[in-house]
Amino acid sequence: MEHEGKRTRSCHVIHRDGNGEVDFTRESVEKLLAGGSFFWLDLDRPTPDDFVILRDVFKFHPLAIEDSENFGQRAKIDDYDDFALLVLFGASTDEDQLVEVHCFYGEHFLVTVHRDEAPAFTEVRDRFAKRAQPIEHGARLLYRIVEGLVDSFFPLLADFDDRIDELENQTFLNATDAQLQEIFAMKKLLVGLRKAITPQRDMFARLAGGITTLPGMTPDDERYFRDVYDHLIRISDLVDTYRDLLTSSMDVYLSTVSNRLNAVMKQLTVIATIFLPLAWITGFFGQNYGWMVRHISGWPAFAVGGVGLEVGAAVMMLVYFKRRGWF
């Protein structure tokens, strides 16, 4: 779509007039702000021109815009004069399984910015699109978004739990290098989840305790965010538990491989031990002495002194090992 010679992009908006896609332009944003009612604007994969609109039309602080232009932030709440910037994380389907969402929240608007897919937003949009009345409590909408992002970790961690059990069972049956690589990959992913969840948990601890406040938040709204804090504690505990389980799985793998190596070494030792007296017998009778050459000759001597002694020695060694329980 062309607009004044420049290509425009669409964004998702929920406001009193409905739910749908609109062109993200200065005119559309100014119209939403002039409406006077609360709205939620979701901006996916923003461009530098989009941040210009956020800075010039919404009048967001330059430091807040700079944080959103450079993703990879830590979960936090930055309080400005008439709005707050929240950096949140949720589960996604990309490689690191995380989506970073920046929320510009004021009394009359909520602007979410993210570069990865946010599956949790689909359910929230559908829920508010079915509402008969307009959005009146912005903090309640923010709570639903935060709740959707936080609860999106539970299915991901449930898959972790099932996969860890499968890995332990497979390791006991047959330990392979592929299992070890998967364990390392899962531990790396859990480390990334922990780096995202722990600061987010501490952030909502301050919010639930009243240390940090949001624009227009009431005591009743604080109770809802206290529930989010409870969910984050559970998720943080699950992440730590699964890290311990993966460490145990790695120990099981290493023990299994070590036991298998010990079994192989034991078998090789038994074989080498059986052949040790055979090598001594053949070496003894292989000495080039005249007496042996004159007296040990013919088939009977070969059968008894050659083959018989070696077979007898091997049988005696096998019987001895069997009685000692070495195999």
Short mmCIF file of C-alpha atoms in Angstrom, two decimals:
data_model
loop_
_atom_site.label_atom_id
_atom_site.label_comp_id
_atom_site.label_asym_id
_atom_site.label_seq_id
_atom_site.Cartn_x
_atom_site.Cartn_y
_atom_site.Cartn_z
CA MET A 1 0.00 0.00 0.00
CA GLU A 2 1.36 3.40 -0.97
CA HIS A 3 0.88 6.52 1.10
CA GLU A 4 2.37 9.88 0.06
CA GLY A 5 5.01 8.09 -1.99
CA LYS A 6 6.16 5.87 0.88
CA ARG A 7 5.26 2.31 1.65
CA THR A 8 3.24 2.04 4.85
CA ARG A 9 2.84 -0.95 7.11
CA SER A 10 -0.05 -2.22 9.16
CA CYS A 11 -0.33 -2.83 12.89
CA HIS A 12 -2.98 -4.44 15.07
CA VAL A 13 -5.18 -2.15 17.14
CA ILE A 14 -7.87 -2.83 19.75
CA HIS A 15 -9.95 0.19 20.75
CA ARG A 16 -13.54 1.19 21.40
CA ASP A 17 -14.50 0.96 17.71
CA GLY A 18 -13.36 -2.61 17.31
CA ASN A 19 -10.39 -4.82 16.58
CA GLY A 20 -8.35 -5.03 13.40
CA GLU A 21 -5.44 -3.95 11.25
CA VAL A 22 -4.73 -0.28 10.51
CA ASP A 23 -1.97 1.54 8.68
CA PHE A 24 0.74 2.67 11.06
CA THR A 25 1.04 6.32 10.03
CA ARG A 26 1.18 9.64 11.84
CA GLU A 27 -2.42 10.34 10.87
CA SER A 28 -3.79 7.03 12.18
CA VAL A 29 -1.86 7.32 15.46
CA GLU A 30 -2.93 10.95 15.99
CA LYS A 31 -6.53 9.91 15.36
CA LEU A 32 -6.29 7.17 17.99
CA LEU A 33 -4.80 9.58 20.54
CA ALA A 34 -7.44 12.21 19.78
CA GLY A 35 -10.22 9.67 20.37
CA GLY A 36 -9.71 9.94 24.12
CA SER A 37 -10.44 6.25 24.82
CA PHE A 38 -7.95 3.57 25.77
CA PHE A 39 -6.41 1.54 22.92
CA TRP A 40 -3.82 -1.18 22.44
CA LEU A 41 -1.50 -0.90 19.45
CA ASP A 42 0.66 -3.93 18.64
CA LEU A 43 3.67 -3.21 16.41
CA ASP A 44 5.47 -6.24 15.00
CA ARG A 45 9.01 -6.02 13.55
CA PRO A 46 9.32 -2.23 13.77
CA THR A 47 11.37 -0.21 11.32
CA PRO A 48 13.39 2.97 11.99
CA ASP A 49 10.50 5.04 10.55
CA ASP A 50 8.14 3.45 13.07
CA PHE A 51 10.31 4.62 15.96
CA VAL A 52 10.22 8.14 14.54
CA ILE A 53 6.42 8.05 14.83
CA LEU A 54 6.63 6.71 18.37
CA ARG A 55 9.01 9.52 19.33
CA ASP A 56 7.28 12.41 17.56
CA VAL A 57 3.60 11.51 17.97
CA PHE A 58 3.52 9.69 21.31
CA LYS A 59 6.27 11.96 22.68
CA PHE A 60 8.08 9.03 24.25
CA HIS A 61 11.35 9.81 25.99
CA PRO A 62 14.45 9.39 23.76
CA LEU A 63 15.96 6.91 26.23
CA ALA A 64 12.85 4.72 26.03
CA ILE A 65 12.99 4.80 22.22
CA GLU A 66 16.68 3.93 22.31
CA ASP A 67 15.97 0.86 24.46
CA SER A 68 13.31 -0.37 22.02
CA GLU A 69 15.56 0.20 19.02
CA ASN A 70 18.18 -2.06 20.61
CA PHE A 71 16.55 -5.34 21.60
CA GLY A 72 18.33 -7.72 23.97
CA GLN A 73 17.36 -5.75 27.06
CA ARG A 74 16.92 -7.10 30.56
CA ALA A 75 13.39 -7.39 31.97
CA LYS A 76 12.68 -4.08 33.70
CA ILE A 77 10.24 -1.23 34.38
CA ASP A 78 11.34 2.33 33.59
CA ASP A 79 8.99 4.99 34.94
CA TYR A 80 8.71 8.24 32.98
CA ASP A 81 6.47 11.27 33.49
CA ASP A 82 3.28 10.10 31.78
CA PHE A 83 4.09 6.51 30.80
CA ALA A 84 6.13 3.48 31.80
CA LEU A 85 8.32 1.22 29.68
CA LEU A 86 8.13 -2.47 30.52
CA VAL A 87 10.49 -5.02 28.99
CA LEU A 88 8.88 -8.46 29.17
CA PHE A 89 9.62 -11.95 27.89
CA GLY A 90 7.42 -14.82 26.80
CA ALA A 91 7.77 -18.16 25.04
CA SER A 92 8.05 -18.29 21.27
CA THR A 93 8.71 -20.82 18.52
CA ASP A 94 12.06 -19.51 17.29
CA GLU A 95 15.51 -20.88 18.05
CA ASP A 96 15.96 -19.42 21.54
CA GLN A 97 12.28 -20.04 22.43
CA LEU A 98 11.93 -16.44 23.67
CA VAL A 99 10.10 -13.34 22.51
CA GLU A 100 11.11 -9.94 23.88
CA VAL A 101 8.25 -7.44 24.15
CA HIS A 102 8.58 -3.75 24.95
CA CYS A 103 5.40 -2.21 26.38
CA PHE A 104 4.83 1.56 26.42
CA TYR A 105 2.01 1.91 28.92
CA GLY A 106 0.08 5.07 29.77
CA GLU A 107 -3.37 5.82 31.17
CA HIS A 108 -4.90 6.04 27.67
CA PHE A 109 -2.75 3.71 25.57
CA LEU A 110 -0.67 0.55 25.46
CA VAL A 111 1.90 0.14 22.67
CA THR A 112 3.66 -3.23 22.38
CA VAL A 113 6.74 -3.62 20.21
CA HIS A 114 8.37 -6.95 19.38
CA ARG A 115 10.51 -8.49 16.63
CA ASP A 116 9.64 -12.18 17.11
CA GLU A 117 6.30 -13.89 16.92
CA ALA A 118 4.25 -13.59 20.12
CA PRO A 119 1.73 -16.46 20.12
CA ALA A 120 0.34 -15.33 23.47
CA PHE A 121 -1.03 -12.14 21.88
CA THR A 122 -3.44 -14.04 19.62
CA GLU A 123 -5.54 -15.33 22.51
CA VAL A 124 -5.56 -11.94 24.23
CA ARG A 125 -6.68 -10.18 21.05
CA ASP A 126 -9.44 -12.73 20.49
CA ARG A 127 -10.67 -12.33 24.06
CA PHE A 128 -10.90 -8.55 23.91
CA ALA A 129 -12.30 -8.57 20.38
CA LYS A 130 -15.36 -10.44 21.70
CA ARG A 131 -16.04 -7.87 24.41
CA ALA A 132 -19.27 -5.95 24.00
CA GLN A 133 -18.02 -2.91 25.90
CA PRO A 134 -14.88 -0.84 25.21
CA ILE A 135 -11.69 -1.25 27.19
CA GLU A 136 -11.96 0.85 30.33
CA HIS A 137 -9.17 -0.44 32.52
CA GLY A 138 -5.83 -0.26 30.78
CA ALA A 139 -4.06 -1.93 33.70
CA ARG A 140 -6.39 -4.91 33.35
CA LEU A 141 -5.49 -5.26 29.66
CA LEU A 142 -1.80 -4.98 30.53
CA TYR A 143 -2.32 -7.72 33.09
CA ARG A 144 -3.88 -10.00 30.46
CA ILE A 145 -0.93 -9.42 28.13
CA VAL A 146 1.62 -10.02 30.87
CA GLU A 147 -0.28 -13.10 32.02
CA GLY A 148 -0.36 -14.47 28.47
CA LEU A 149 3.39 -13.97 28.05
CA VAL A 150 4.23 -15.51 31.43
CA ASP A 151 1.86 -18.48 31.13
CA SER A 152 3.26 -19.28 27.68
CA PHE A 153 6.29 -20.71 29.49
CA PHE A 154 4.27 -23.52 31.12
CA PRO A 155 3.67 -25.60 27.93
CA LEU A 156 7.33 -25.18 26.99
CA LEU A 157 8.49 -26.40 30.40
CA ALA A 158 5.98 -29.28 30.31
CA ASP A 159 7.64 -30.45 27.08
CA PHE A 160 10.99 -30.20 28.86
CA ASP A 161 9.73 -32.45 31.64
CA ASP A 162 8.53 -35.13 29.22
CA ARG A 163 11.70 -34.99 27.15
CA ILE A 164 13.97 -35.29 30.19
CA ASP A 165 12.16 -38.48 31.25
CA GLU A 166 12.54 -39.88 27.73
CA LEU A 167 16.25 -39.04 27.68
CA GLU A 168 16.85 -40.79 30.99
CA ASN A 169 15.08 -43.94 29.78
CA GLN A 170 16.95 -43.92 26.47
CA THR A 171 20.26 -43.37 28.23
CA PHE A 172 19.77 -46.43 30.41
CA LEU A 173 19.03 -48.54 27.33
CA ASN A 174 21.67 -47.20 24.96
CA ALA A 175 23.70 -44.04 25.56
CA THR A 176 24.61 -42.19 22.36
CA ASP A 177 26.41 -38.97 21.49
CA ALA A 178 23.15 -37.53 20.13
CA GLN A 179 21.62 -37.72 23.60
CA LEU A 180 24.57 -35.91 25.15
CA GLN A 181 24.32 -33.14 22.53
CA GLU A 182 20.60 -32.79 23.23
CA ILE A 183 21.24 -32.53 26.96
CA PHE A 184 23.76 -29.74 26.37
CA ALA A 185 21.31 -27.94 24.04
CA MET A 186 18.51 -28.17 26.61
CA LYS A 187 20.78 -26.88 29.38
CA LYS A 188 21.80 -23.96 27.19
CA LEU A 189 18.14 -23.17 26.49
CA LEU A 190 17.30 -23.32 30.19
CA VAL A 191 20.14 -20.91 30.95
CA GLY A 192 18.60 -18.45 28.48
CA LEU A 193 15.17 -18.91 30.07
CA ARG A 194 16.60 -18.32 33.52
CA LYS A 195 18.31 -15.09 32.42
CA ALA A 196 14.95 -13.84 31.12
CA ILE A 197 12.68 -15.08 33.92
CA THR A 198 14.71 -14.19 37.02
CA PRO A 199 14.83 -10.40 36.37
CA GLN A 200 11.17 -10.51 35.34
CA ARG A 201 10.28 -12.23 38.62
CA ASP A 202 12.18 -9.61 40.62
CA MET A 203 10.51 -6.84 38.61
CA PHE A 204 7.00 -8.04 39.48
CA ALA A 205 8.04 -8.59 43.08
CA ARG A 206 8.68 -4.85 43.32
CA LEU A 207 5.43 -4.13 41.49
CA ALA A 208 3.39 -6.45 43.74
CA GLY A 209 5.03 -4.96 46.83
CA GLY A 210 4.16 -1.40 45.87
CA ILE A 211 7.78 -0.37 45.41
CA THR A 212 7.12 0.32 41.73
CA THR A 213 3.81 1.63 40.37
CA LEU A 214 2.22 1.98 36.94
CA PRO A 215 0.11 4.88 35.68
CA GLY A 216 -3.51 4.56 36.78
CA MET A 217 -2.95 1.40 38.80
CA THR A 218 -5.41 0.76 41.64
CA PRO A 219 -5.03 -1.51 44.69
CA ASP A 220 -7.29 -4.03 42.96
CA ASP A 221 -4.97 -4.05 39.92
CA GLU A 222 -2.03 -4.78 42.19
CA ARG A 223 -3.73 -8.02 43.27
CA TYR A 224 -3.79 -9.20 39.66
CA PHE A 225 -0.10 -8.47 39.16
CA ARG A 226 0.59 -10.29 42.41
CA ASP A 227 -0.84 -13.37 40.70
CA VAL A 228 1.64 -12.90 37.84
CA TYR A 229 4.44 -12.77 40.39
CA ASP A 230 3.24 -16.09 41.83
CA HIS A 231 3.34 -17.67 38.35
CA LEU A 232 6.87 -16.38 37.80
CA ILE A 233 8.01 -17.95 41.07
CA ARG A 234 6.63 -21.31 39.92
CA ILE A 235 8.30 -20.96 36.53
CA SER A 236 11.62 -19.99 38.11
CA ASP A 237 11.46 -23.03 40.40
CA LEU A 238 10.66 -25.29 37.44
CA VAL A 239 13.63 -23.96 35.48
CA ASP A 240 15.97 -24.63 38.39
CA THR A 241 14.48 -28.10 38.88
CA TYR A 242 14.89 -29.02 35.22
CA ARG A 243 18.49 -27.79 35.25
CA ASP A 244 19.18 -30.15 38.16
CA LEU A 245 17.41 -32.98 36.33
CA LEU A 246 19.49 -32.39 33.21
CA THR A 247 22.64 -32.40 35.31
CA SER A 248 21.51 -35.74 36.76
CA SER A 249 20.78 -37.01 33.25
CA MET A 250 24.30 -36.04 32.21
CA ASP A 251 25.69 -37.93 35.22
CA VAL A 252 23.61 -40.96 34.24
CA TYR A 253 24.95 -40.71 30.69
CA LEU A 254 28.56 -40.50 31.85
CA SER A 255 28.06 -43.38 34.30
CA THR A 256 26.46 -45.52 31.60
CA VAL A 257 29.28 -44.83 29.16
CA SER A 258 31.87 -45.51 31.88
CA ASN A 259 30.21 -48.79 32.85
CA ARG A 260 30.04 -49.83 29.20
CA LEU A 261 33.72 -49.01 28.79
CA ASN A 262 34.54 -51.01 31.92
CA ALA A 263 32.63 -53.99 30.53
CA VAL A 264 34.58 -53.79 27.27
CA MET A 265 37.88 -53.50 29.12
CA LYS A 266 36.92 -56.50 31.26
CA GLN A 267 36.21 -58.61 28.19
CA LEU A 268 39.47 -57.58 26.57
CA THR A 269 41.35 -58.36 29.79
CA VAL A 270 39.82 -61.85 29.95
CA ILE A 271 40.78 -62.52 26.34
CA ALA A 272 44.33 -61.25 26.90
CA THR A 273 44.65 -63.31 30.09
CA ILE A 274 43.52 -66.50 28.33
CA PHE A 275 46.05 -66.02 25.55
CA LEU A 276 48.90 -65.24 27.97
CA PRO A 277 49.64 -68.90 28.93
CA LEU A 278 49.09 -69.97 25.32
CA ALA A 279 51.74 -67.53 24.20
CA TRP A 280 54.07 -68.85 26.93
CA ILE A 281 53.53 -72.49 25.86
CA THR A 282 54.14 -71.79 22.18
CA GLY A 283 57.18 -69.71 23.07
CA PHE A 284 58.61 -72.46 25.27
CA PHE A 285 58.25 -75.20 22.67
CA GLY A 286 59.46 -72.88 19.96
CA GLN A 287 62.96 -72.81 21.47
CA ASN A 288 65.49 -74.30 19.08
CA TYR A 289 67.18 -76.86 21.45
CA GLY A 290 68.52 -80.16 20.11
CA TRP A 291 66.82 -82.27 22.82
CA MET A 292 63.38 -80.91 21.85
CA VAL A 293 64.07 -81.48 18.20
CA ARG A 294 65.08 -85.14 18.79
CA HIS A 295 62.39 -86.11 21.37
CA ILE A 296 59.30 -84.03 20.47
CA SER A 297 58.33 -85.27 17.04
CA GLY A 298 55.42 -86.99 15.32
CA TRP A 299 51.67 -86.55 15.56
CA PRO A 300 51.15 -87.82 19.17
CA ALA A 301 53.67 -85.35 20.55
CA PHE A 302 52.09 -82.55 18.52
CA ALA A 303 48.56 -83.45 19.71
CA VAL A 304 49.49 -83.74 23.38
CA GLY A 305 52.33 -81.33 23.81
CA GLY A 306 51.18 -78.75 21.32
CA VAL A 307 47.42 -78.66 20.94
CA GLY A 308 46.52 -80.47 24.19
CA LEU A 309 48.46 -78.17 26.50
CA GLU A 310 47.01 -75.02 24.89
CA VAL A 311 43.42 -76.26 24.96
CA GLY A 312 43.81 -77.49 28.51
CA ALA A 313 45.26 -74.15 29.65
CA ALA A 314 42.44 -72.23 27.99
CA VAL A 315 39.79 -74.45 29.59
CA MET A 316 41.37 -74.11 33.02
CA MET A 317 41.41 -70.31 32.71
CA LEU A 318 37.77 -70.21 31.62
CA VAL A 319 36.68 -72.43 34.52
CA TYR A 320 38.63 -70.26 36.96
CA PHE A 321 37.10 -67.00 35.65
CA LYS A 322 33.63 -68.54 35.77
CA ARG A 323 34.00 -69.58 39.40
CA ARG A 324 35.28 -66.13 40.37
CA GLY A 325 32.25 -64.56 38.66
CA TRP A 326 34.29 -62.40 36.32
CA PHE A 327 31.97 -63.11 33.40
#
